[in-house]
Amino acid sequence: SQYGTSVDVWAVGVLIYELLVGSPPFTGKSANEVYRKILFSNLEIPYNIDADARDLITRILDPCPDSRLGCNRGIEEIMKHKWFK
């Protein structure tokens, strides 16, 4: 497959965001619009989401796979995040 762990990690971030917020983190009328928002807009997380969850989501939904939490040291890196405690 041309996709690796980075896509799986991204999906986990989207799932956590949707479970906590109730809607997807990025939306648009077309796939291209969503893609542009992912790459070029700031992720908006509602103010009522606690700081640990906000940190986790922001680090997992990093548009750059090289700096995305979980992409360098595996899923354990995500599971060690303080939000899971």
PDB file of N, CA, C and O in Angstrom:
ATOM      1  N   SER A   1       0.832  -1.187   0.000  1.00  0.00           N
ATOM      2  CA  SER A   1       0.000   0.000   0.000  1.00  0.00           C
ATOM      3  C   SER A   1       0.876   1.250   0.000  1.00  0.00           C
ATOM      4  O   SER A   1       1.926   1.291   0.623  1.00  0.00           O
ATOM      5  N   GLN A   2       0.431   2.278  -0.665  1.00  0.00           N
ATOM      6  CA  GLN A   2       1.195   3.525  -0.700  1.00  0.00           C
ATOM      7  C   GLN A   2       1.008   4.343   0.570  1.00  0.00           C
ATOM      8  O   GLN A   2       1.721   5.300   0.814  1.00  0.00           O
ATOM      9  N   TYR A   3       0.050   3.970   1.393  1.00  0.00           N
ATOM     10  CA  TYR A   3      -0.203   4.683   2.641  1.00  0.00           C
ATOM     11  C   TYR A   3       0.328   3.861   3.798  1.00  0.00           C
ATOM     12  O   TYR A   3       0.224   2.660   3.830  1.00  0.00           O
ATOM     13  N   GLY A   4       0.870   4.530   4.764  1.00  0.00           N
ATOM     14  CA  GLY A   4       1.429   3.832   5.912  1.00  0.00           C
ATOM     15  C   GLY A   4       0.775   4.253   7.205  1.00  0.00           C
ATOM     16  O   GLY A   4      -0.383   4.681   7.236  1.00  0.00           O
ATOM     17  N   THR A   5       1.541   4.189   8.244  1.00  0.00           N
ATOM     18  CA  THR A   5       1.069   4.508   9.583  1.00  0.00           C
ATOM     19  C   THR A   5       0.519   5.921   9.690  1.00  0.00           C
ATOM     20  O   THR A   5      -0.432   6.166  10.430  1.00  0.00           O
ATOM     21  N   SER A   6       1.091   6.846   8.931  1.00  0.00           N
ATOM     22  CA  SER A   6       0.662   8.247   9.057  1.00  0.00           C
ATOM     23  C   SER A   6      -0.825   8.421   8.757  1.00  0.00           C
ATOM     24  O   SER A   6      -1.494   9.243   9.386  1.00  0.00           O
ATOM     25  N   VAL A   7      -1.352   7.638   7.829  1.00  0.00           N
ATOM     26  CA  VAL A   7      -2.782   7.732   7.498  1.00  0.00           C
ATOM     27  C   VAL A   7      -3.624   7.134   8.626  1.00  0.00           C
ATOM     28  O   VAL A   7      -4.669   7.682   8.987  1.00  0.00           O
ATOM     29  N   ASP A   8      -3.150   6.047   9.207  1.00  0.00           N
ATOM     30  CA  ASP A   8      -3.862   5.440  10.328  1.00  0.00           C
ATOM     31  C   ASP A   8      -3.888   6.385  11.522  1.00  0.00           C
ATOM     32  O   ASP A   8      -4.916   6.540  12.184  1.00  0.00           O
ATOM     33  N   VAL A   9      -2.756   7.022  11.783  1.00  0.00           N
ATOM     34  CA  VAL A   9      -2.675   7.983  12.884  1.00  0.00           C
ATOM     35  C   VAL A   9      -3.631   9.145  12.636  1.00  0.00           C
ATOM     36  O   VAL A   9      -4.355   9.573  13.535  1.00  0.00           O
ATOM     37  N   TRP A  10      -3.642   9.650  11.416  1.00  0.00           N
ATOM     38  CA  TRP A  10      -4.560  10.749  11.055  1.00  0.00           C
ATOM     39  C   TRP A  10      -6.002  10.330  11.331  1.00  0.00           C
ATOM     40  O   TRP A  10      -6.783  11.091  11.912  1.00  0.00           O
ATOM     41  N   ALA A  11      -6.360   9.113  10.944  1.00  0.00           N
ATOM     42  CA  ALA A  11      -7.727   8.621  11.140  1.00  0.00           C
ATOM     43  C   ALA A  11      -8.082   8.571  12.629  1.00  0.00           C
ATOM     44  O   ALA A  11      -9.210   8.887  13.015  1.00  0.00           O
ATOM     45  N   VAL A  12      -7.128   8.187  13.469  1.00  0.00           N
ATOM     46  CA  VAL A  12      -7.358   8.173  14.916  1.00  0.00           C
ATOM     47  C   VAL A  12      -7.637   9.595  15.407  1.00  0.00           C
ATOM     48  O   VAL A  12      -8.546   9.816  16.209  1.00  0.00           O
ATOM     49  N   GLY A  13      -6.876  10.548  14.911  1.00  0.00           N
ATOM     50  CA  GLY A  13      -7.094  11.942  15.290  1.00  0.00           C
ATOM     51  C   GLY A  13      -8.462  12.450  14.891  1.00  0.00           C
ATOM     52  O   GLY A  13      -9.145  13.129  15.666  1.00  0.00           O
ATOM     53  N   VAL A  14      -8.871  12.113  13.687  1.00  0.00           N
ATOM     54  CA  VAL A  14     -10.196  12.516  13.206  1.00  0.00           C
ATOM     55  C   VAL A  14     -11.280  11.872  14.068  1.00  0.00           C
ATOM     56  O   VAL A  14     -12.250  12.533  14.463  1.00  0.00           O
ATOM     57  N   LEU A  15     -11.102  10.597  14.392  1.00  0.00           N
ATOM     58  CA  LEU A  15     -12.083   9.889  15.217  1.00  0.00           C
ATOM     59  C   LEU A  15     -12.197  10.523  16.601  1.00  0.00           C
ATOM     60  O   LEU A  15     -13.306  10.783  17.092  1.00  0.00           O
ATOM     61  N   ILE A  16     -11.065  10.801  17.241  1.00  0.00           N
ATOM     62  CA  ILE A  16     -11.093  11.427  18.562  1.00  0.00           C
ATOM     63  C   ILE A  16     -11.787  12.789  18.482  1.00  0.00           C
ATOM     64  O   ILE A  16     -12.637  13.117  19.319  1.00  0.00           O
ATOM     65  N   TYR A  17     -11.432  13.574  17.479  1.00  0.00           N
ATOM     66  CA  TYR A  17     -12.062  14.890  17.294  1.00  0.00           C
ATOM     67  C   TYR A  17     -13.582  14.733  17.160  1.00  0.00           C
ATOM     68  O   TYR A  17     -14.347  15.416  17.838  1.00  0.00           O
ATOM     69  N   GLU A  18     -14.008  13.833  16.288  1.00  0.00           N
ATOM     70  CA  GLU A  18     -15.450  13.654  16.058  1.00  0.00           C
ATOM     71  C   GLU A  18     -16.171  13.175  17.303  1.00  0.00           C
ATOM     72  O   GLU A  18     -17.298  13.601  17.575  1.00  0.00           O
ATOM     73  N   LEU A  19     -15.540  12.288  18.076  1.00  0.00           N
ATOM     74  CA  LEU A  19     -16.178  11.798  19.296  1.00  0.00           C
ATOM     75  C   LEU A  19     -16.339  12.905  20.329  1.00  0.00           C
ATOM     76  O   LEU A  19     -17.344  12.953  21.045  1.00  0.00           O
ATOM     77  N   LEU A  20     -15.355  13.785  20.425  1.00  0.00           N
ATOM     78  CA  LEU A  20     -15.412  14.851  21.419  1.00  0.00           C
ATOM     79  C   LEU A  20     -16.220  16.063  20.976  1.00  0.00           C
ATOM     80  O   LEU A  20     -16.868  16.718  21.788  1.00  0.00           O
ATOM     81  N   VAL A  21     -16.166  16.377  19.694  1.00  0.00           N
ATOM     82  CA  VAL A  21     -16.794  17.600  19.187  1.00  0.00           C
ATOM     83  C   VAL A  21     -18.170  17.337  18.572  1.00  0.00           C
ATOM     84  O   VAL A  21     -19.067  18.152  18.662  1.00  0.00           O
ATOM     85  N   GLY A  22     -18.322  16.185  17.938  1.00  0.00           N
ATOM     86  CA  GLY A  22     -19.601  15.847  17.322  1.00  0.00           C
ATOM     87  C   GLY A  22     -19.681  16.150  15.838  1.00  0.00           C
ATOM     88  O   GLY A  22     -20.728  15.992  15.228  1.00  0.00           O
ATOM     89  N   SER A  23     -18.573  16.593  15.266  1.00  0.00           N
ATOM     90  CA  SER A  23     -18.514  16.864  13.830  1.00  0.00           C
ATOM     91  C   SER A  23     -17.068  16.669  13.368  1.00  0.00           C
ATOM     92  O   SER A  23     -16.151  16.676  14.190  1.00  0.00           O
ATOM     93  N   PRO A  24     -16.857  16.509  12.064  1.00  0.00           N
ATOM     94  CA  PRO A  24     -15.488  16.312  11.575  1.00  0.00           C
ATOM     95  C   PRO A  24     -14.648  17.589  11.695  1.00  0.00           C
ATOM     96  O   PRO A  24     -15.196  18.698  11.686  1.00  0.00           O
ATOM     97  N   PRO A  25     -13.334  17.428  11.793  1.00  0.00           N
ATOM     98  CA  PRO A  25     -12.472  18.599  11.944  1.00  0.00           C
ATOM     99  C   PRO A  25     -12.347  19.453  10.691  1.00  0.00           C
ATOM    100  O   PRO A  25     -12.102  20.657  10.782  1.00  0.00           O
ATOM    101  N   PHE A  26     -12.519  18.866   9.539  1.00  0.00           N
ATOM    102  CA  PHE A  26     -12.404  19.589   8.273  1.00  0.00           C
ATOM    103  C   PHE A  26     -13.583  19.202   7.383  1.00  0.00           C
ATOM    104  O   PHE A  26     -13.863  18.020   7.215  1.00  0.00           O
ATOM    105  N   THR A  27     -14.259  20.187   6.835  1.00  0.00           N
ATOM    106  CA  THR A  27     -15.376  19.917   5.932  1.00  0.00           C
ATOM    107  C   THR A  27     -15.276  20.822   4.715  1.00  0.00           C
ATOM    108  O   THR A  27     -14.590  21.853   4.739  1.00  0.00           O
ATOM    109  N   GLY A  28     -15.948  20.426   3.663  1.00  0.00           N
ATOM    110  CA  GLY A  28     -15.984  21.226   2.453  1.00  0.00           C
ATOM    111  C   GLY A  28     -16.946  20.627   1.460  1.00  0.00           C
ATOM    112  O   GLY A  28     -17.446  19.520   1.640  1.00  0.00           O
ATOM    113  N   LYS A  29     -17.191  21.367   0.395  1.00  0.00           N
ATOM    114  CA  LYS A  29     -18.116  20.915  -0.642  1.00  0.00           C
ATOM    115  C   LYS A  29     -17.478  19.912  -1.591  1.00  0.00           C
ATOM    116  O   LYS A  29     -18.172  19.240  -2.340  1.00  0.00           O
ATOM    117  N   SER A  30     -16.147  19.821  -1.568  1.00  0.00           N
ATOM    118  CA  SER A  30     -15.446  18.875  -2.430  1.00  0.00           C
ATOM    119  C   SER A  30     -14.229  18.338  -1.686  1.00  0.00           C
ATOM    120  O   SER A  30     -13.777  18.921  -0.695  1.00  0.00           O
ATOM    121  N   ALA A  31     -13.704  17.242  -2.178  1.00  0.00           N
ATOM    122  CA  ALA A  31     -12.498  16.666  -1.585  1.00  0.00           C
ATOM    123  C   ALA A  31     -11.335  17.649  -1.659  1.00  0.00           C
ATOM    124  O   ALA A  31     -10.542  17.766  -0.720  1.00  0.00           O
ATOM    125  N   ASN A  32     -11.242  18.386  -2.755  1.00  0.00           N
ATOM    126  CA  ASN A  32     -10.167  19.367  -2.893  1.00  0.00           C
ATOM    127  C   ASN A  32     -10.274  20.481  -1.853  1.00  0.00           C
ATOM    128  O   ASN A  32      -9.266  20.947  -1.333  1.00  0.00           O
ATOM    129  N   GLU A  33     -11.482  20.916  -1.570  1.00  0.00           N
ATOM    130  CA  GLU A  33     -11.677  21.955  -0.561  1.00  0.00           C
ATOM    131  C   GLU A  33     -11.248  21.451   0.816  1.00  0.00           C
ATOM    132  O   GLU A  33     -10.583  22.166   1.573  1.00  0.00           O
ATOM    133  N   VAL A  34     -11.614  20.221   1.144  1.00  0.00           N
ATOM    134  CA  VAL A  34     -11.216  19.632   2.423  1.00  0.00           C
ATOM    135  C   VAL A  34      -9.698  19.516   2.479  1.00  0.00           C
ATOM    136  O   VAL A  34      -9.070  19.868   3.485  1.00  0.00           O
ATOM    137  N   TYR A  35      -9.094  19.054   1.416  1.00  0.00           N
ATOM    138  CA  TYR A  35      -7.640  18.903   1.348  1.00  0.00           C
ATOM    139  C   TYR A  35      -6.941  20.246   1.568  1.00  0.00           C
ATOM    140  O   TYR A  35      -5.982  20.341   2.339  1.00  0.00           O
ATOM    141  N   ARG A  36      -7.440  21.305   0.941  1.00  0.00           N
ATOM    142  CA  ARG A  36      -6.851  22.637   1.124  1.00  0.00           C
ATOM    143  C   ARG A  36      -6.973  23.102   2.570  1.00  0.00           C
ATOM    144  O   ARG A  36      -6.047  23.693   3.128  1.00  0.00           O
ATOM    145  N   LYS A  37      -8.111  22.826   3.186  1.00  0.00           N
ATOM    146  CA  LYS A  37      -8.294  23.220   4.588  1.00  0.00           C
ATOM    147  C   LYS A  37      -7.316  22.473   5.496  1.00  0.00           C
ATOM    148  O   LYS A  37      -6.773  23.048   6.437  1.00  0.00           O
ATOM    149  N   ILE A  38      -7.117  21.195   5.219  1.00  0.00           N
ATOM    150  CA  ILE A  38      -6.175  20.399   6.008  1.00  0.00           C
ATOM    151  C   ILE A  38      -4.778  21.004   5.920  1.00  0.00           C
ATOM    152  O   ILE A  38      -4.082  21.149   6.923  1.00  0.00           O
ATOM    153  N   LEU A  39      -4.377  21.375   4.728  1.00  0.00           N
ATOM    154  CA  LEU A  39      -3.017  21.865   4.521  1.00  0.00           C
ATOM    155  C   LEU A  39      -2.812  23.319   4.925  1.00  0.00           C
ATOM    156  O   LEU A  39      -1.738  23.688   5.403  1.00  0.00           O
ATOM    157  N   PHE A  40      -3.824  24.164   4.734  1.00  0.00           N
ATOM    158  CA  PHE A  40      -3.580  25.603   4.835  1.00  0.00           C
ATOM    159  C   PHE A  40      -4.384  26.364   5.884  1.00  0.00           C
ATOM    160  O   PHE A  40      -4.187  27.552   6.058  1.00  0.00           O
ATOM    161  N   SER A  41      -5.298  25.708   6.571  1.00  0.00           N
ATOM    162  CA  SER A  41      -6.075  26.443   7.581  1.00  0.00           C
ATOM    163  C   SER A  41      -5.705  25.937   8.978  1.00  0.00           C
ATOM    164  O   SER A  41      -5.170  24.839   9.135  1.00  0.00           O
ATOM    165  N   ASN A  42      -5.990  26.743   9.957  1.00  0.00           N
ATOM    166  CA  ASN A  42      -5.753  26.333  11.331  1.00  0.00           C
ATOM    167  C   ASN A  42      -6.881  25.422  11.787  1.00  0.00           C
ATOM    168  O   ASN A  42      -8.054  25.704  11.528  1.00  0.00           O
ATOM    169  N   LEU A  43      -6.513  24.376  12.484  1.00  0.00           N
ATOM    170  CA  LEU A  43      -7.499  23.470  13.049  1.00  0.00           C
ATOM    171  C   LEU A  43      -8.251  24.202  14.149  1.00  0.00           C
ATOM    172  O   LEU A  43      -7.631  24.756  15.070  1.00  0.00           O
ATOM    173  N   GLU A  44      -9.548  24.243  14.055  1.00  0.00           N
ATOM    174  CA  GLU A  44     -10.365  24.913  15.067  1.00  0.00           C
ATOM    175  C   GLU A  44     -10.937  23.872  16.022  1.00  0.00           C
ATOM    176  O   GLU A  44     -11.665  22.983  15.608  1.00  0.00           O
ATOM    177  N   ILE A  45     -10.564  24.013  17.276  1.00  0.00           N
ATOM    178  CA  ILE A  45     -11.055  23.107  18.311  1.00  0.00           C
ATOM    179  C   ILE A  45     -11.885  23.947  19.276  1.00  0.00           C
ATOM    180  O   ILE A  45     -11.406  24.958  19.795  1.00  0.00           O
ATOM    181  N   PRO A  46     -13.126  23.560  19.518  1.00  0.00           N
ATOM    182  CA  PRO A  46     -13.990  24.352  20.405  1.00  0.00           C
ATOM    183  C   PRO A  46     -13.358  24.579  21.778  1.00  0.00           C
ATOM    184  O   PRO A  46     -12.625  23.733  22.292  1.00  0.00           O
ATOM    185  N   TYR A  47     -13.650  25.718  22.360  1.00  0.00           N
ATOM    186  CA  TYR A  47     -13.055  26.120  23.635  1.00  0.00           C
ATOM    187  C   TYR A  47     -13.386  25.168  24.779  1.00  0.00           C
ATOM    188  O   TYR A  47     -12.654  25.098  25.764  1.00  0.00           O
ATOM    189  N   ASN A  48     -14.485  24.437  24.684  1.00  0.00           N
ATOM    190  CA  ASN A  48     -14.892  23.557  25.781  1.00  0.00           C
ATOM    191  C   ASN A  48     -14.138  22.224  25.808  1.00  0.00           C
ATOM    192  O   ASN A  48     -14.342  21.428  26.713  1.00  0.00           O
ATOM    193  N   ILE A  49     -13.260  21.981  24.850  1.00  0.00           N
ATOM    194  CA  ILE A  49     -12.440  20.764  24.838  1.00  0.00           C
ATOM    195  C   ILE A  49     -11.241  21.010  25.755  1.00  0.00           C
ATOM    196  O   ILE A  49     -10.545  22.014  25.618  1.00  0.00           O
ATOM    197  N   ASP A  50     -10.990  20.078  26.693  1.00  0.00           N
ATOM    198  CA  ASP A  50      -9.932  20.316  27.675  1.00  0.00           C
ATOM    199  C   ASP A  50      -8.545  20.358  27.029  1.00  0.00           C
ATOM    200  O   ASP A  50      -8.351  19.912  25.907  1.00  0.00           O
ATOM    201  N   ALA A  51      -7.610  20.910  27.776  1.00  0.00           N
ATOM    202  CA  ALA A  51      -6.266  21.180  27.254  1.00  0.00           C
ATOM    203  C   ALA A  51      -5.541  19.915  26.802  1.00  0.00           C
ATOM    204  O   ALA A  51      -4.845  19.924  25.778  1.00  0.00           O
ATOM    205  N   ASP A  52      -5.692  18.814  27.548  1.00  0.00           N
ATOM    206  CA  ASP A  52      -5.010  17.572  27.156  1.00  0.00           C
ATOM    207  C   ASP A  52      -5.564  17.034  25.845  1.00  0.00           C
ATOM    208  O   ASP A  52      -4.812  16.605  24.969  1.00  0.00           O
ATOM    209  N   ALA A  53      -6.875  17.051  25.693  1.00  0.00           N
ATOM    210  CA  ALA A  53      -7.491  16.591  24.447  1.00  0.00           C
ATOM    211  C   ALA A  53      -7.095  17.500  23.297  1.00  0.00           C
ATOM    212  O   ALA A  53      -6.782  17.041  22.190  1.00  0.00           O
ATOM    213  N   ARG A  54      -7.088  18.786  23.542  1.00  0.00           N
ATOM    214  CA  ARG A  54      -6.706  19.774  22.532  1.00  0.00           C
ATOM    215  C   ARG A  54      -5.264  19.516  22.063  1.00  0.00           C
ATOM    216  O   ARG A  54      -4.975  19.513  20.872  1.00  0.00           O
ATOM    217  N   ASP A  55      -4.358  19.267  23.005  1.00  0.00           N
ATOM    218  CA  ASP A  55      -2.966  18.992  22.665  1.00  0.00           C
ATOM    219  C   ASP A  55      -2.847  17.714  21.833  1.00  0.00           C
ATOM    220  O   ASP A  55      -2.159  17.688  20.806  1.00  0.00           O
ATOM    221  N   LEU A  56      -3.533  16.660  22.262  1.00  0.00           N
ATOM    222  CA  LEU A  56      -3.488  15.389  21.532  1.00  0.00           C
ATOM    223  C   LEU A  56      -4.003  15.543  20.110  1.00  0.00           C
ATOM    224  O   LEU A  56      -3.339  15.138  19.145  1.00  0.00           O
ATOM    225  N   ILE A  57      -5.158  16.145  19.956  1.00  0.00           N
ATOM    226  CA  ILE A  57      -5.759  16.309  18.626  1.00  0.00           C
ATOM    227  C   ILE A  57      -4.858  17.156  17.728  1.00  0.00           C
ATOM    228  O   ILE A  57      -4.612  16.803  16.572  1.00  0.00           O
ATOM    229  N   THR A  58      -4.345  18.236  18.263  1.00  0.00           N
ATOM    230  CA  THR A  58      -3.478  19.117  17.477  1.00  0.00           C
ATOM    231  C   THR A  58      -2.224  18.386  17.015  1.00  0.00           C
ATOM    232  O   THR A  58      -1.789  18.532  15.870  1.00  0.00           O
ATOM    233  N   ARG A  59      -1.656  17.574  17.883  1.00  0.00           N
ATOM    234  CA  ARG A  59      -0.421  16.864  17.532  1.00  0.00           C
ATOM    235  C   ARG A  59      -0.667  15.699  16.572  1.00  0.00           C
ATOM    236  O   ARG A  59       0.192  15.372  15.765  1.00  0.00           O
ATOM    237  N   ILE A  60      -1.834  15.069  16.661  1.00  0.00           N
ATOM    238  CA  ILE A  60      -2.149  13.970  15.732  1.00  0.00           C
ATOM    239  C   ILE A  60      -2.588  14.517  14.378  1.00  0.00           C
ATOM    240  O   ILE A  60      -2.276  13.939  13.341  1.00  0.00           O
ATOM    241  N   LEU A  61      -3.326  15.605  14.368  1.00  0.00           N
ATOM    242  CA  LEU A  61      -3.816  16.163  13.103  1.00  0.00           C
ATOM    243  C   LEU A  61      -2.839  17.191  12.516  1.00  0.00           C
ATOM    244  O   LEU A  61      -3.245  18.127  11.841  1.00  0.00           O
ATOM    245  N   ASP A  62      -1.578  16.977  12.753  1.00  0.00           N
ATOM    246  CA  ASP A  62      -0.526  17.790  12.135  1.00  0.00           C
ATOM    247  C   ASP A  62      -0.480  17.413  10.656  1.00  0.00           C
ATOM    248  O   ASP A  62      -0.354  16.238  10.322  1.00  0.00           O
ATOM    249  N   PRO A  63      -0.610  18.379   9.747  1.00  0.00           N
ATOM    250  CA  PRO A  63      -0.610  18.040   8.322  1.00  0.00           C
ATOM    251  C   PRO A  63       0.711  17.450   7.823  1.00  0.00           C
ATOM    252  O   PRO A  63       0.742  16.798   6.786  1.00  0.00           O
ATOM    253  N   CYS A  64       1.775  17.621   8.570  1.00  0.00           N
ATOM    254  CA  CYS A  64       3.077  17.084   8.175  1.00  0.00           C
ATOM    255  C   CYS A  64       3.294  15.734   8.858  1.00  0.00           C
ATOM    256  O   CYS A  64       3.498  15.677  10.070  1.00  0.00           O
ATOM    257  N   PRO A  65       3.266  14.638   8.106  1.00  0.00           N
ATOM    258  CA  PRO A  65       3.428  13.315   8.711  1.00  0.00           C
ATOM    259  C   PRO A  65       4.730  13.150   9.500  1.00  0.00           C
ATOM    260  O   PRO A  65       4.762  12.418  10.486  1.00  0.00           O
ATOM    261  N   ASP A  66       5.776  13.839   9.106  1.00  0.00           N
ATOM    262  CA  ASP A  66       7.060  13.697   9.796  1.00  0.00           C
ATOM    263  C   ASP A  66       7.022  14.225  11.227  1.00  0.00           C
ATOM    264  O   ASP A  66       7.782  13.775  12.077  1.00  0.00           O
ATOM    265  N   SER A  67       6.147  15.173  11.505  1.00  0.00           N
ATOM    266  CA  SER A  67       6.052  15.714  12.859  1.00  0.00           C
ATOM    267  C   SER A  67       4.778  15.287  13.582  1.00  0.00           C
ATOM    268  O   SER A  67       4.547  15.684  14.727  1.00  0.00           O
ATOM    269  N   ARG A  68       3.963  14.474  12.949  1.00  0.00           N
ATOM    270  CA  ARG A  68       2.703  14.013  13.533  1.00  0.00           C
ATOM    271  C   ARG A  68       2.966  13.010  14.653  1.00  0.00           C
ATOM    272  O   ARG A  68       3.743  12.070  14.496  1.00  0.00           O
ATOM    273  N   LEU A  69       2.326  13.215  15.792  1.00  0.00           N
ATOM    274  CA  LEU A  69       2.459  12.299  16.920  1.00  0.00           C
ATOM    275  C   LEU A  69       2.055  10.892  16.477  1.00  0.00           C
ATOM    276  O   LEU A  69       1.013  10.708  15.858  1.00  0.00           O
ATOM    277  N   GLY A  70       2.884   9.917  16.774  1.00  0.00           N
ATOM    278  CA  GLY A  70       2.580   8.531  16.445  1.00  0.00           C
ATOM    279  C   GLY A  70       3.214   8.043  15.170  1.00  0.00           C
ATOM    280  O   GLY A  70       3.227   6.844  14.903  1.00  0.00           O
ATOM    281  N   CYS A  71       3.757   8.935  14.382  1.00  0.00           N
ATOM    282  CA  CYS A  71       4.335   8.533  13.097  1.00  0.00           C
ATOM    283  C   CYS A  71       5.811   8.174  13.190  1.00  0.00           C
ATOM    284  O   CYS A  71       6.330   7.502  12.313  1.00  0.00           O
ATOM    285  N   ASN A  72       6.467   8.606  14.232  1.00  0.00           N
ATOM    286  CA  ASN A  72       7.895   8.326  14.347  1.00  0.00           C
ATOM    287  C   ASN A  72       8.187   7.157  15.275  1.00  0.00           C
ATOM    288  O   ASN A  72       9.036   6.322  14.969  1.00  0.00           O
ATOM    289  N   ARG A  73       7.477   7.102  16.384  1.00  0.00           N
ATOM    290  CA  ARG A  73       7.729   6.046  17.362  1.00  0.00           C
ATOM    291  C   ARG A  73       6.550   5.103  17.528  1.00  0.00           C
ATOM    292  O   ARG A  73       6.485   4.352  18.487  1.00  0.00           O
ATOM    293  N   GLY A  74       5.587   5.173  16.633  1.00  0.00           N
ATOM    294  CA  GLY A  74       4.470   4.247  16.648  1.00  0.00           C
ATOM    295  C   GLY A  74       3.310   4.666  17.531  1.00  0.00           C
ATOM    296  O   GLY A  74       3.325   5.710  18.186  1.00  0.00           O
ATOM    297  N   ILE A  75       2.312   3.826  17.532  1.00  0.00           N
ATOM    298  CA  ILE A  75       1.062   4.112  18.232  1.00  0.00           C
ATOM    299  C   ILE A  75       1.280   4.249  19.744  1.00  0.00           C
ATOM    300  O   ILE A  75       0.529   4.938  20.424  1.00  0.00           O
ATOM    301  N   GLU A  76       2.341   3.614  20.255  1.00  0.00           N
ATOM    302  CA  GLU A  76       2.642   3.728  21.682  1.00  0.00           C
ATOM    303  C   GLU A  76       2.857   5.191  22.079  1.00  0.00           C
ATOM    304  O   GLU A  76       2.535   5.598  23.192  1.00  0.00           O
ATOM    305  N   GLU A  77       3.420   5.968  21.153  1.00  0.00           N
ATOM    306  CA  GLU A  77       3.648   7.392  21.395  1.00  0.00           C
ATOM    307  C   GLU A  77       2.317   8.111  21.678  1.00  0.00           C
ATOM    308  O   GLU A  77       2.238   8.981  22.542  1.00  0.00           O
ATOM    309  N   ILE A  78       1.288   7.705  20.976  1.00  0.00           N
ATOM    310  CA  ILE A  78      -0.039   8.281  21.190  1.00  0.00           C
ATOM    311  C   ILE A  78      -0.615   7.798  22.515  1.00  0.00           C
ATOM    312  O   ILE A  78      -1.139   8.579  23.303  1.00  0.00           O
ATOM    313  N   MET A  79      -0.491   6.504  22.771  1.00  0.00           N
ATOM    314  CA  MET A  79      -1.079   5.926  23.977  1.00  0.00           C
ATOM    315  C   MET A  79      -0.423   6.448  25.253  1.00  0.00           C
ATOM    316  O   MET A  79      -1.037   6.412  26.313  1.00  0.00           O
ATOM    317  N   LYS A  80       0.783   6.971  25.168  1.00  0.00           N
ATOM    318  CA  LYS A  80       1.479   7.528  26.328  1.00  0.00           C
ATOM    319  C   LYS A  80       1.082   8.990  26.581  1.00  0.00           C
ATOM    320  O   LYS A  80       1.491   9.569  27.576  1.00  0.00           O
ATOM    321  N   HIS A  81       0.283   9.564  25.695  1.00  0.00           N
ATOM    322  CA  HIS A  81      -0.125  10.958  25.869  1.00  0.00           C
ATOM    323  C   HIS A  81      -0.956  11.102  27.136  1.00  0.00           C
ATOM    324  O   HIS A  81      -1.738  10.212  27.494  1.00  0.00           O
ATOM    325  N   LYS A  82      -0.791  12.228  27.823  1.00  0.00           N
ATOM    326  CA  LYS A  82      -1.460  12.455  29.117  1.00  0.00           C
ATOM    327  C   LYS A  82      -2.987  12.395  29.032  1.00  0.00           C
ATOM    328  O   LYS A  82      -3.648  12.138  30.030  1.00  0.00           O
ATOM    329  N   TRP A  83      -3.582  12.587  27.846  1.00  0.00           N
ATOM    330  CA  TRP A  83      -5.043  12.529  27.728  1.00  0.00           C
ATOM    331  C   TRP A  83      -5.578  11.137  28.047  1.00  0.00           C
ATOM    332  O   TRP A  83      -6.691  10.984  28.539  1.00  0.00           O
ATOM    333  N   PHE A  84      -4.789  10.099  27.792  1.00  0.00           N
ATOM    334  CA  PHE A  84      -5.239   8.727  28.024  1.00  0.00           C
ATOM    335  C   PHE A  84      -5.139   8.296  29.481  1.00  0.00           C
ATOM    336  O   PHE A  84      -5.585   7.214  29.836  1.00  0.00           O
ATOM    337  N   LYS A  85      -4.535   9.119  30.338  1.00  0.00           N
ATOM    338  CA  LYS A  85      -4.382   8.731  31.748  1.00  0.00           C
ATOM    339  C   LYS A  85      -5.648   8.925  32.539  1.00  0.00           C
ATOM    340  O   LYS A  85      -6.448   9.723  32.340  1.00  0.00           O
TER     341      LYS A  85
END
